[in-house]
Coordinates of C-alpha atoms in Angstrom, one line a residue:
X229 CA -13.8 20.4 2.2
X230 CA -12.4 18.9 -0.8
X231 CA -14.4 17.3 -3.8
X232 CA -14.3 13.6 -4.0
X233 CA -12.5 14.2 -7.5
X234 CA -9.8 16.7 -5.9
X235 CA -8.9 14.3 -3.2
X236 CA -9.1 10.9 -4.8
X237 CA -8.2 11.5 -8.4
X238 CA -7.0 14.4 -9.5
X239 CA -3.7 13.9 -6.6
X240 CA -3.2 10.3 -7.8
X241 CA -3.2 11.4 -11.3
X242 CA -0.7 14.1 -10.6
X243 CA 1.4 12.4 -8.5
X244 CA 1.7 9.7 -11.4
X245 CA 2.4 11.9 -14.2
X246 CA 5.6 13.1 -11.9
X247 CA 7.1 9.5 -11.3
X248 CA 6.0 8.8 -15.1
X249 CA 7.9 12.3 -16.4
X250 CA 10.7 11.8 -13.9
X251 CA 11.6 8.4 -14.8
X252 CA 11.4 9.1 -19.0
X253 CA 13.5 12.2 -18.5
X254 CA 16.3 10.2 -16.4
X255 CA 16.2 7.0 -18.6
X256 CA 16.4 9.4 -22.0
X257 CA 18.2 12.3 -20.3
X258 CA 20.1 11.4 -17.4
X259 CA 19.7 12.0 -13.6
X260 CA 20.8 15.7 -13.7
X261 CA 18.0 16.8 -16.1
X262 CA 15.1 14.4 -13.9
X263 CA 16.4 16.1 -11.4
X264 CA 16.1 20.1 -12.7
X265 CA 12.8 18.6 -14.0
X266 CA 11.9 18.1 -10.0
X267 CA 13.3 21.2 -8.7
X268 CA 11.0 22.9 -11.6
X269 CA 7.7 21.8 -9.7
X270 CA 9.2 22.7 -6.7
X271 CA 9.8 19.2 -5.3
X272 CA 12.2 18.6 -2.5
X273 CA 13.2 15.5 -1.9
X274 CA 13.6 12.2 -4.2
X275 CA 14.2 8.8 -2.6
X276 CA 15.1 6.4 -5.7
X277 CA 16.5 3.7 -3.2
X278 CA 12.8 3.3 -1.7
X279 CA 11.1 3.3 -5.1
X280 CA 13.2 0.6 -6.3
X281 CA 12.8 -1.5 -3.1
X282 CA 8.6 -1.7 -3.3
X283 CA 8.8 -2.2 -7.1
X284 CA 11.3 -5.0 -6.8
X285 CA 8.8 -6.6 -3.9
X286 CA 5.9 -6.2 -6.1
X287 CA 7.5 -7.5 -8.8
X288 CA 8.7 -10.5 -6.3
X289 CA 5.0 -11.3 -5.0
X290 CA 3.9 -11.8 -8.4
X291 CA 3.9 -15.5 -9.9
X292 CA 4.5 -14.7 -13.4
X293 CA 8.4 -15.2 -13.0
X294 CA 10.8 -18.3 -12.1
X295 CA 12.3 -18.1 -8.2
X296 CA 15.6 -18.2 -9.9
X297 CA 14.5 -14.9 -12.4
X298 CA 13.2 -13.2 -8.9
X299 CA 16.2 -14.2 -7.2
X300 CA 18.1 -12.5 -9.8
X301 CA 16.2 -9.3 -9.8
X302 CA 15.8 -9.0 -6.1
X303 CA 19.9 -9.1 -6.3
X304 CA 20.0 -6.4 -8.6
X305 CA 19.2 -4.5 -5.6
X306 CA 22.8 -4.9 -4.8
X307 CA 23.8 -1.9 -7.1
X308 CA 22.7 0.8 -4.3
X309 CA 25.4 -0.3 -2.5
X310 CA 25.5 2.9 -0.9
X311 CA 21.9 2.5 0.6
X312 CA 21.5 -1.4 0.9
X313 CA 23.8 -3.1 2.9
X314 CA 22.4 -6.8 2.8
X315 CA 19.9 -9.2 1.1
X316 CA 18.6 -12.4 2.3
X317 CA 15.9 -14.8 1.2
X318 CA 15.3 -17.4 3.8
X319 CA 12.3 -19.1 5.4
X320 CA 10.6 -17.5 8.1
X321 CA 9.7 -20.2 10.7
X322 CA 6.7 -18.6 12.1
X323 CA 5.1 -18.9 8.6
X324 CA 7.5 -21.6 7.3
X325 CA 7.6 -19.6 4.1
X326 CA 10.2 -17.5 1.8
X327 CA 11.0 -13.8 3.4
X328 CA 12.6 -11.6 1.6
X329 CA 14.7 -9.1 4.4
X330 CA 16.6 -6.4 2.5
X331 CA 18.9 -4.5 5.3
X332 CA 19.6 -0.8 4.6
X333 CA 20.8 1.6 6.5
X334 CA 18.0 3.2 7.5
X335 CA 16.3 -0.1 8.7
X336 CA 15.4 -3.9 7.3
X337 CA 12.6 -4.4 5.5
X338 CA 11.4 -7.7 5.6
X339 CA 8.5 -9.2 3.2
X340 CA 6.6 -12.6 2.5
X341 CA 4.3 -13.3 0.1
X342 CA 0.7 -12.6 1.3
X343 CA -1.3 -15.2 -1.1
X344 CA 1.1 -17.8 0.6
X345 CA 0.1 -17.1 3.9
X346 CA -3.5 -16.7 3.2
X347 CA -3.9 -18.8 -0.2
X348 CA -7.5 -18.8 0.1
X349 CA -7.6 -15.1 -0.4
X350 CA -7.5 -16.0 -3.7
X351 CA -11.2 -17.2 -4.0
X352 CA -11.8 -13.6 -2.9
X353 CA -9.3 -11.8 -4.8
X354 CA -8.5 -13.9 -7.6
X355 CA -6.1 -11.1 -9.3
X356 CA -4.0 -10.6 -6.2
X357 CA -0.8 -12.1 -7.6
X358 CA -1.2 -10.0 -11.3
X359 CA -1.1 -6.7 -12.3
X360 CA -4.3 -6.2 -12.1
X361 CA -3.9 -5.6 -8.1
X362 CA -2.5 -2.4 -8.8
X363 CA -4.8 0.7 -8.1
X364 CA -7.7 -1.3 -5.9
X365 CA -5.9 -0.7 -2.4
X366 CA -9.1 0.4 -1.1
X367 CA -11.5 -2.6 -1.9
X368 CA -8.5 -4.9 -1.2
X369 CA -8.0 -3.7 2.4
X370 CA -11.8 -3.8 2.9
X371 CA -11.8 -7.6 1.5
X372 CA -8.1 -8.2 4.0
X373 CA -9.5 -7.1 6.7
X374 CA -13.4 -8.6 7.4
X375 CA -11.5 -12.4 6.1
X376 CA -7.8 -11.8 8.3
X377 CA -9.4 -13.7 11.1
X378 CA -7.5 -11.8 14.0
X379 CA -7.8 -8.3 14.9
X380 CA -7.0 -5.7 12.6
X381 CA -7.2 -2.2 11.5
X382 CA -7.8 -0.5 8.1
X383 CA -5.2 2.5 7.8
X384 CA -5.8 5.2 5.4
X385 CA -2.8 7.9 4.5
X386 CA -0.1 9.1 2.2
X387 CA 2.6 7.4 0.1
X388 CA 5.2 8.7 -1.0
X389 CA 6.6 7.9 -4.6
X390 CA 9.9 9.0 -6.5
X391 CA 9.5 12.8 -4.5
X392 CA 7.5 14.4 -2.0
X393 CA 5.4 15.6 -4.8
X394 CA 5.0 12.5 -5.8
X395 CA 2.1 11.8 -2.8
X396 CA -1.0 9.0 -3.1
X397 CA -3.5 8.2 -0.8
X398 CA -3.7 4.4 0.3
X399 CA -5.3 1.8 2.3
X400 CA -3.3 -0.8 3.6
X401 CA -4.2 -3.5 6.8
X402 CA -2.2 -3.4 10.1
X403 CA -2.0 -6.4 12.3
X404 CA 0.0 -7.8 15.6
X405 CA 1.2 -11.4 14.9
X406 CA 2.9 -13.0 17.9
X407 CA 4.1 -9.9 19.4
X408 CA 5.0 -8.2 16.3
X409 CA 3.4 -5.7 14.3
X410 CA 2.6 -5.9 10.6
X411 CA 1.2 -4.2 7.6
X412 CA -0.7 -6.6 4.8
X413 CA -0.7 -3.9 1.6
X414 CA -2.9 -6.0 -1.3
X415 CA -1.1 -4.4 -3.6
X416 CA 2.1 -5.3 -3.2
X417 CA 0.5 -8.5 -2.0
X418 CA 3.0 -8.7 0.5
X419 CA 2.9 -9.3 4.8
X420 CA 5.8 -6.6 5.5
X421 CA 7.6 -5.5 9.3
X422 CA 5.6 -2.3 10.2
X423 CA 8.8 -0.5 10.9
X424 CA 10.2 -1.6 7.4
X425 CA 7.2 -0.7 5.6
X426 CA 6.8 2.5 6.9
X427 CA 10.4 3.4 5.9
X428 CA 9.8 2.1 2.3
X429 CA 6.7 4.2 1.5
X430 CA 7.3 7.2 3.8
X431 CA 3.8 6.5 5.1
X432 CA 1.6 9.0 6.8
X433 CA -1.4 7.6 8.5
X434 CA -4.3 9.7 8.5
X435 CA -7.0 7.2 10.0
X436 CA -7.1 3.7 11.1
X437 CA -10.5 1.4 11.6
X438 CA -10.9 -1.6 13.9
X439 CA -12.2 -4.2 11.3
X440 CA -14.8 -5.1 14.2
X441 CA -16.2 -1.7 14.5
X442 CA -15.7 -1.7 10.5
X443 CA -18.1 -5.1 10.0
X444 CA -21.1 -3.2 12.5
X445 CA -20.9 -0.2 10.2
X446 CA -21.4 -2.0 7.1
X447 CA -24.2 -4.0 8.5
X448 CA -25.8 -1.3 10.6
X449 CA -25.1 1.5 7.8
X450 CA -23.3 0.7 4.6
X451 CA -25.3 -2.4 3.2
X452 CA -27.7 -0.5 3.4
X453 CA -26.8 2.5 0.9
X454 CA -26.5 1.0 -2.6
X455 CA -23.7 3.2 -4.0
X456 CA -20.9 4.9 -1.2
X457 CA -17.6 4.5 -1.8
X458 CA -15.6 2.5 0.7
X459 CA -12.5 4.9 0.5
X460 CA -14.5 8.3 1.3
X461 CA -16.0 5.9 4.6
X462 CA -12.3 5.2 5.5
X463 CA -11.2 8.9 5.2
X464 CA -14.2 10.4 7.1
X465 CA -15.8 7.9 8.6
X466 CA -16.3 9.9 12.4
X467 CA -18.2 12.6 10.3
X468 CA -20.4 9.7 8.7
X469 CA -21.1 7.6 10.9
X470 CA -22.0 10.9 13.4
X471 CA -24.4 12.1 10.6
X472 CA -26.1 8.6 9.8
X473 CA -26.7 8.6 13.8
X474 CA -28.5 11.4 13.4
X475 CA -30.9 9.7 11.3
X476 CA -31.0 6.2 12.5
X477 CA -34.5 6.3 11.7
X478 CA -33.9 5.8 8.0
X479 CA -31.6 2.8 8.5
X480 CA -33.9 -0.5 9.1
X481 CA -32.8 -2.8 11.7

């Protein structure tokens, strides 16, 4: 089995020094040398249209801007003409807010502002529309999911960045909102289609946790240990929860 460090930091790390060394070398360089840099770490794919798309929604969900300046740089989207067909912001009636819908032609992608649907998640997670959101997917989806209110599930897998070497391990919530399926990712701070969502990161799920049978472990099991991190539960939780089991003993009811 892998260390804790090999699986959730040493990959992340990795996979961020590639975006980072990709994007200098095509900003100073130009997109023929990023790309020989990619083919030199034997990456095979690179998805530029994607990247640009969540970075433009995170940028969007954020309330450090004007709606005009947002406006503006959600258009700029307009440039991959090649990949993005349409862009609309309009309000969504079932939430009576702002959606952002950006058409490509692999699918739409349609986003709304999280915090706007659920503005007291901010008494919770009072950082969700900064920066500082970026990097605590796993305690976010912990904090999404037990306050959501509906049924939900916690799903753990890959990302995908600029490349397929580019890959990050993420927690993100999934929900069904009359009749339609959606993922809430707390760091985007965005409610986004499940189909369009999927098609933006390249997501691979690895495991998914009801948030009901999520709440009994915590207050059968994980309140009780002082220090386990929530993201090593979500990625082996079976195994865990099998083991504490075993030992039910030690756990006081």
């Amino acid at each position: 089995m892998k260390s804790y460090n090999e699986l959730f930091n040493e990959r992340f790390h990795r996979s961020q020094e590639i975006d980072e060394e990709f994007s200098r070398i095509f900003n100073k360089d130009g997109l023929l040398e990023a790309i020989n840099y990619l083919k030199s770490i034997g990456a095979t794919t690179l998805d530029m249209d994607n990247y640009q798309i969540k970075y433009r929604i995170s940028e969007w969900t954020k309330n450090k801007t004007s709606n005009e300046e947002k406006e503006k740089f959600i258009n700029e989207l307009l440039n991959l003409k090649d990949y993005i067909k349409k862009i609309d912001i309009s309000k969504n009636n079932n939430f009576n807010l702002p959606e952002l819908s950006i058409e490509t032609t692999e699918g739409t992608i349609r986003a709304i502002q999280f915090s706007s649907i659920a503005p007291k998640c901010k008494e919770k997670l009072p950082f969700i529309e900064t920066d500082e959101r970026h990097g605590q997917c796993y305690d976010m989806a912990h904090i999404i999911s037990l306050n959501l209110g509906i049924s939900n599930n916690i799903v753990t897998g890959y990302i995908y960045g600029y490349t397929d070497k580019s890959k990050f391990l993420h927690s993100w919530v999934e929900t069904t909102i009359k009749g339609e399926e959606y993922v809430i990712d707390g760091t985007l701070n965005s409610l986004i289609n499940k189909q369009g969502y999927y098609l933006m990161q390249h997501a691979e799920p690895i495991t998914q946790i009801n948030n009901q049978i999520f709440a009994n472990d915590i207050k059968n099991y994980l309140e009780k240990i002082e220090t386990f991190p929530i993201e090593v539960y979500y990625v082996f939780k079976d195994e865990i929860i099998k083991d504490f089991q075993k030992n039910d003993e030690i756990f006081e009811r």
